[in-house]
Tab-separated table of C-alpha atoms in Angstrom:
chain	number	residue	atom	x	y	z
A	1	UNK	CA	7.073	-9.580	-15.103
A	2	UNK	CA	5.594	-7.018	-12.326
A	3	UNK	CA	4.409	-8.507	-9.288
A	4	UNK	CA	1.030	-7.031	-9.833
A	5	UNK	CA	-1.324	-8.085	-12.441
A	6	UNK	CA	-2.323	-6.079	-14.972
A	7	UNK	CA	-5.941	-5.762	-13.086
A	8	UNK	CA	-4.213	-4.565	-9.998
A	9	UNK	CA	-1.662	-1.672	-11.942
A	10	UNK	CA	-4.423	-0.233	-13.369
A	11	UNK	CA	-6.168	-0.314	-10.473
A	12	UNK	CA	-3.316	1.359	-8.160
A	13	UNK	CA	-2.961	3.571	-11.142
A	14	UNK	CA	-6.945	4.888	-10.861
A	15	UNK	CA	-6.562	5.824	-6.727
A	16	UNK	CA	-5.363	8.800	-4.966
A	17	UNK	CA	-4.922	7.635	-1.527
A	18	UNK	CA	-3.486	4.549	0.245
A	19	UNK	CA	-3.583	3.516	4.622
A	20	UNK	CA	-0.021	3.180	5.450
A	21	UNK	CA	0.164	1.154	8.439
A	22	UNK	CA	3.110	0.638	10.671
A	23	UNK	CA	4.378	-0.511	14.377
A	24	UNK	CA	7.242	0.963	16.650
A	25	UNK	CA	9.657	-1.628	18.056
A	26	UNK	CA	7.139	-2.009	21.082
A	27	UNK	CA	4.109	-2.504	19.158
A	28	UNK	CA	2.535	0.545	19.284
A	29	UNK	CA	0.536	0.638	15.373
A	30	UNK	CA	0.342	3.616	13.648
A	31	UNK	CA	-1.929	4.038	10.626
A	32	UNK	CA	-2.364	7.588	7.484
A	33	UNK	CA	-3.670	8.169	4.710
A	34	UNK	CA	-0.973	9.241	2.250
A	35	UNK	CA	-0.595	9.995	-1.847
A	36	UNK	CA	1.328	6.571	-3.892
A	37	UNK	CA	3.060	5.943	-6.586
A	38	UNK	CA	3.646	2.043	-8.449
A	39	UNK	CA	7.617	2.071	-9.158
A	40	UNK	CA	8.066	-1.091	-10.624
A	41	UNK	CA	7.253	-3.771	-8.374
A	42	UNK	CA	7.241	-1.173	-5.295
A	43	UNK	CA	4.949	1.034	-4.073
A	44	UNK	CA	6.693	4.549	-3.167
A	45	UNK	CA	5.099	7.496	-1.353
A	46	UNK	CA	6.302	10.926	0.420
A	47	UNK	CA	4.636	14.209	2.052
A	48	UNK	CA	5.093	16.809	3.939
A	49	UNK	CA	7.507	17.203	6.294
A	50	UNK	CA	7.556	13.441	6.456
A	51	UNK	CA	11.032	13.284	8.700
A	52	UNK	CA	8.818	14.557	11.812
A	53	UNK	CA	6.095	11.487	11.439
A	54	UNK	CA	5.327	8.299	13.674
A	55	UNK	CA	5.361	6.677	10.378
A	56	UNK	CA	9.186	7.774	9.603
A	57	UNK	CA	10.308	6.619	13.174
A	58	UNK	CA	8.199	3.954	13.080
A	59	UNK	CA	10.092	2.564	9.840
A	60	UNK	CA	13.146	3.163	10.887
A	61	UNK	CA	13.162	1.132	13.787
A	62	UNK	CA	10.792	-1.598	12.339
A	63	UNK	CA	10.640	-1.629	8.703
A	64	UNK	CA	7.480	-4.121	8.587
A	65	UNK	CA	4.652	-2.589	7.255
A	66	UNK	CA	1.292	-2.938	5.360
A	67	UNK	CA	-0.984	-0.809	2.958
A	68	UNK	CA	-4.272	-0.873	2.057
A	69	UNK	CA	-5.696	0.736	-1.403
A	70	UNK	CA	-9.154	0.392	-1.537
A	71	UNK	CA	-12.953	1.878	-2.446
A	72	UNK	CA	-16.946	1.020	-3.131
A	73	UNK	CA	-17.023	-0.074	-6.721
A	74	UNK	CA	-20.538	0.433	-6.115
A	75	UNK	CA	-23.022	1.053	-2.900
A	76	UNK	CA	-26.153	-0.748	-4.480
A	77	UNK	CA	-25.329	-3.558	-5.198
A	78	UNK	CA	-22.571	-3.348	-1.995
A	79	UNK	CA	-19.221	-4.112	-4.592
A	80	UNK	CA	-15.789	-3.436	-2.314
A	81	UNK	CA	-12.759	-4.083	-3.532
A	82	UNK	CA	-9.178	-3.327	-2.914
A	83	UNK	CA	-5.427	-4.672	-2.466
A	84	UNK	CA	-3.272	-5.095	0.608
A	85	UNK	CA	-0.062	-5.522	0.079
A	86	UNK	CA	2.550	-6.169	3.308
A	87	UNK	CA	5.967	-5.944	3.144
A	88	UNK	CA	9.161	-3.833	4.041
A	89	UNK	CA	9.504	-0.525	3.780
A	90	UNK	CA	12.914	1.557	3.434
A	91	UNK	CA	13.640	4.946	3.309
A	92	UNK	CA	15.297	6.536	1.070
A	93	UNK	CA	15.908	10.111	-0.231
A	94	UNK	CA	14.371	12.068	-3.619
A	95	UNK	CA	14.720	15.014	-4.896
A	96	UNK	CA	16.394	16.148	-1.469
A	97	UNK	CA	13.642	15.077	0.492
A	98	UNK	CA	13.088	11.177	2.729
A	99	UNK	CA	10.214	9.121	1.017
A	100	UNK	CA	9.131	5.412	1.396
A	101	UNK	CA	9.877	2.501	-0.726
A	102	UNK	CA	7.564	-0.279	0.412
A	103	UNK	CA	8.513	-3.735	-1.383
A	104	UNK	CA	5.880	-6.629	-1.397
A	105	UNK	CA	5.867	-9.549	0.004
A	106	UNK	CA	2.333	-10.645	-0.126
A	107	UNK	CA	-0.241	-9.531	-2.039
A	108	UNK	CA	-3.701	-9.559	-1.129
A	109	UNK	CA	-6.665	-8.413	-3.943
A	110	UNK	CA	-10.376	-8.605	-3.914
A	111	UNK	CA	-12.894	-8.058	-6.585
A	112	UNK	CA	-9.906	-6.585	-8.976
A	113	UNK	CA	-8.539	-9.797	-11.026
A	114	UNK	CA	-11.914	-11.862	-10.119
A	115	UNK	CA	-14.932	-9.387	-10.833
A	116	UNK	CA	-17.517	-11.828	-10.664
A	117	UNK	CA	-20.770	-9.882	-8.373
A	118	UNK	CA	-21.048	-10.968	-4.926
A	119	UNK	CA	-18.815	-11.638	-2.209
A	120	UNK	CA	-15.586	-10.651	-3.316
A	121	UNK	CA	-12.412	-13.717	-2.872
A	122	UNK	CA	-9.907	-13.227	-1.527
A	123	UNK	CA	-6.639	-13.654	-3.329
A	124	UNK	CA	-3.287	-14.032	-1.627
A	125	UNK	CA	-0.033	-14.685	-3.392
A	126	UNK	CA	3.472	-14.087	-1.835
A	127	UNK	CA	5.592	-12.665	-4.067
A	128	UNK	CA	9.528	-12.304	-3.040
């Protein structure tokens, strides 16, 4: 059983782009957009160059990070909706090249397994 509901794969399945956030050792945040991937119950992502980033020396000398996948499902009425998910993230190497495998630990969701209109709720499970 994936730690994502079926509402939330296809979801992360439908977007191109997730906010990678992470933190140096001092505190110093760091936040990019960057292409995703669902591998199993991890989310996975690479780039360009990605060796020379804050976000690669960030990891490696904090591994605690979140992402955020979200979008308008509409404007009018005003429908967000999205999933943060924070957790650790490890790198590791593919295809010759470093990318980022980001394991949950909590899962946040609105407006994707509850679609009711209105105010979206908030959903937070931890998973591992």
């Amino acid at each position: 059983m994936s730690v994502f509901t079926t509402s939330e794969l296809e979801y992360l399945q439908s977007q191109p782009l997730m906010r990678f956030a992470s933190a140096s050792l001092s505190g110093r945040p760091d936040v990019a957009p960057v292409v995703f991937e669902v591998e199993g119950d991890d989310i996975v992502t690479s780039g360009f160059d990605v060796a020379r980033t804050v976000r690669y020396k960030n990891v490696r000398a904090n591994p605690r990070v979140s992402v955020v996948i979200d979008d308008l499902a509409s404007v009018n009425p005003w429908s967000p909706r999205g999933i943060k998910i924070i957790g650790t993230a490890v790198i590791e190497e593919f295809d010759g090249s470093p990318r980022f495998r980001i394991t949950p630990e909590v899962i946040i969701s609105w407006a994707i397994n509850d679609t009711t209109p209105g105010i979206p709720t908030m959903e937070r499970r931890a998973v591992h």
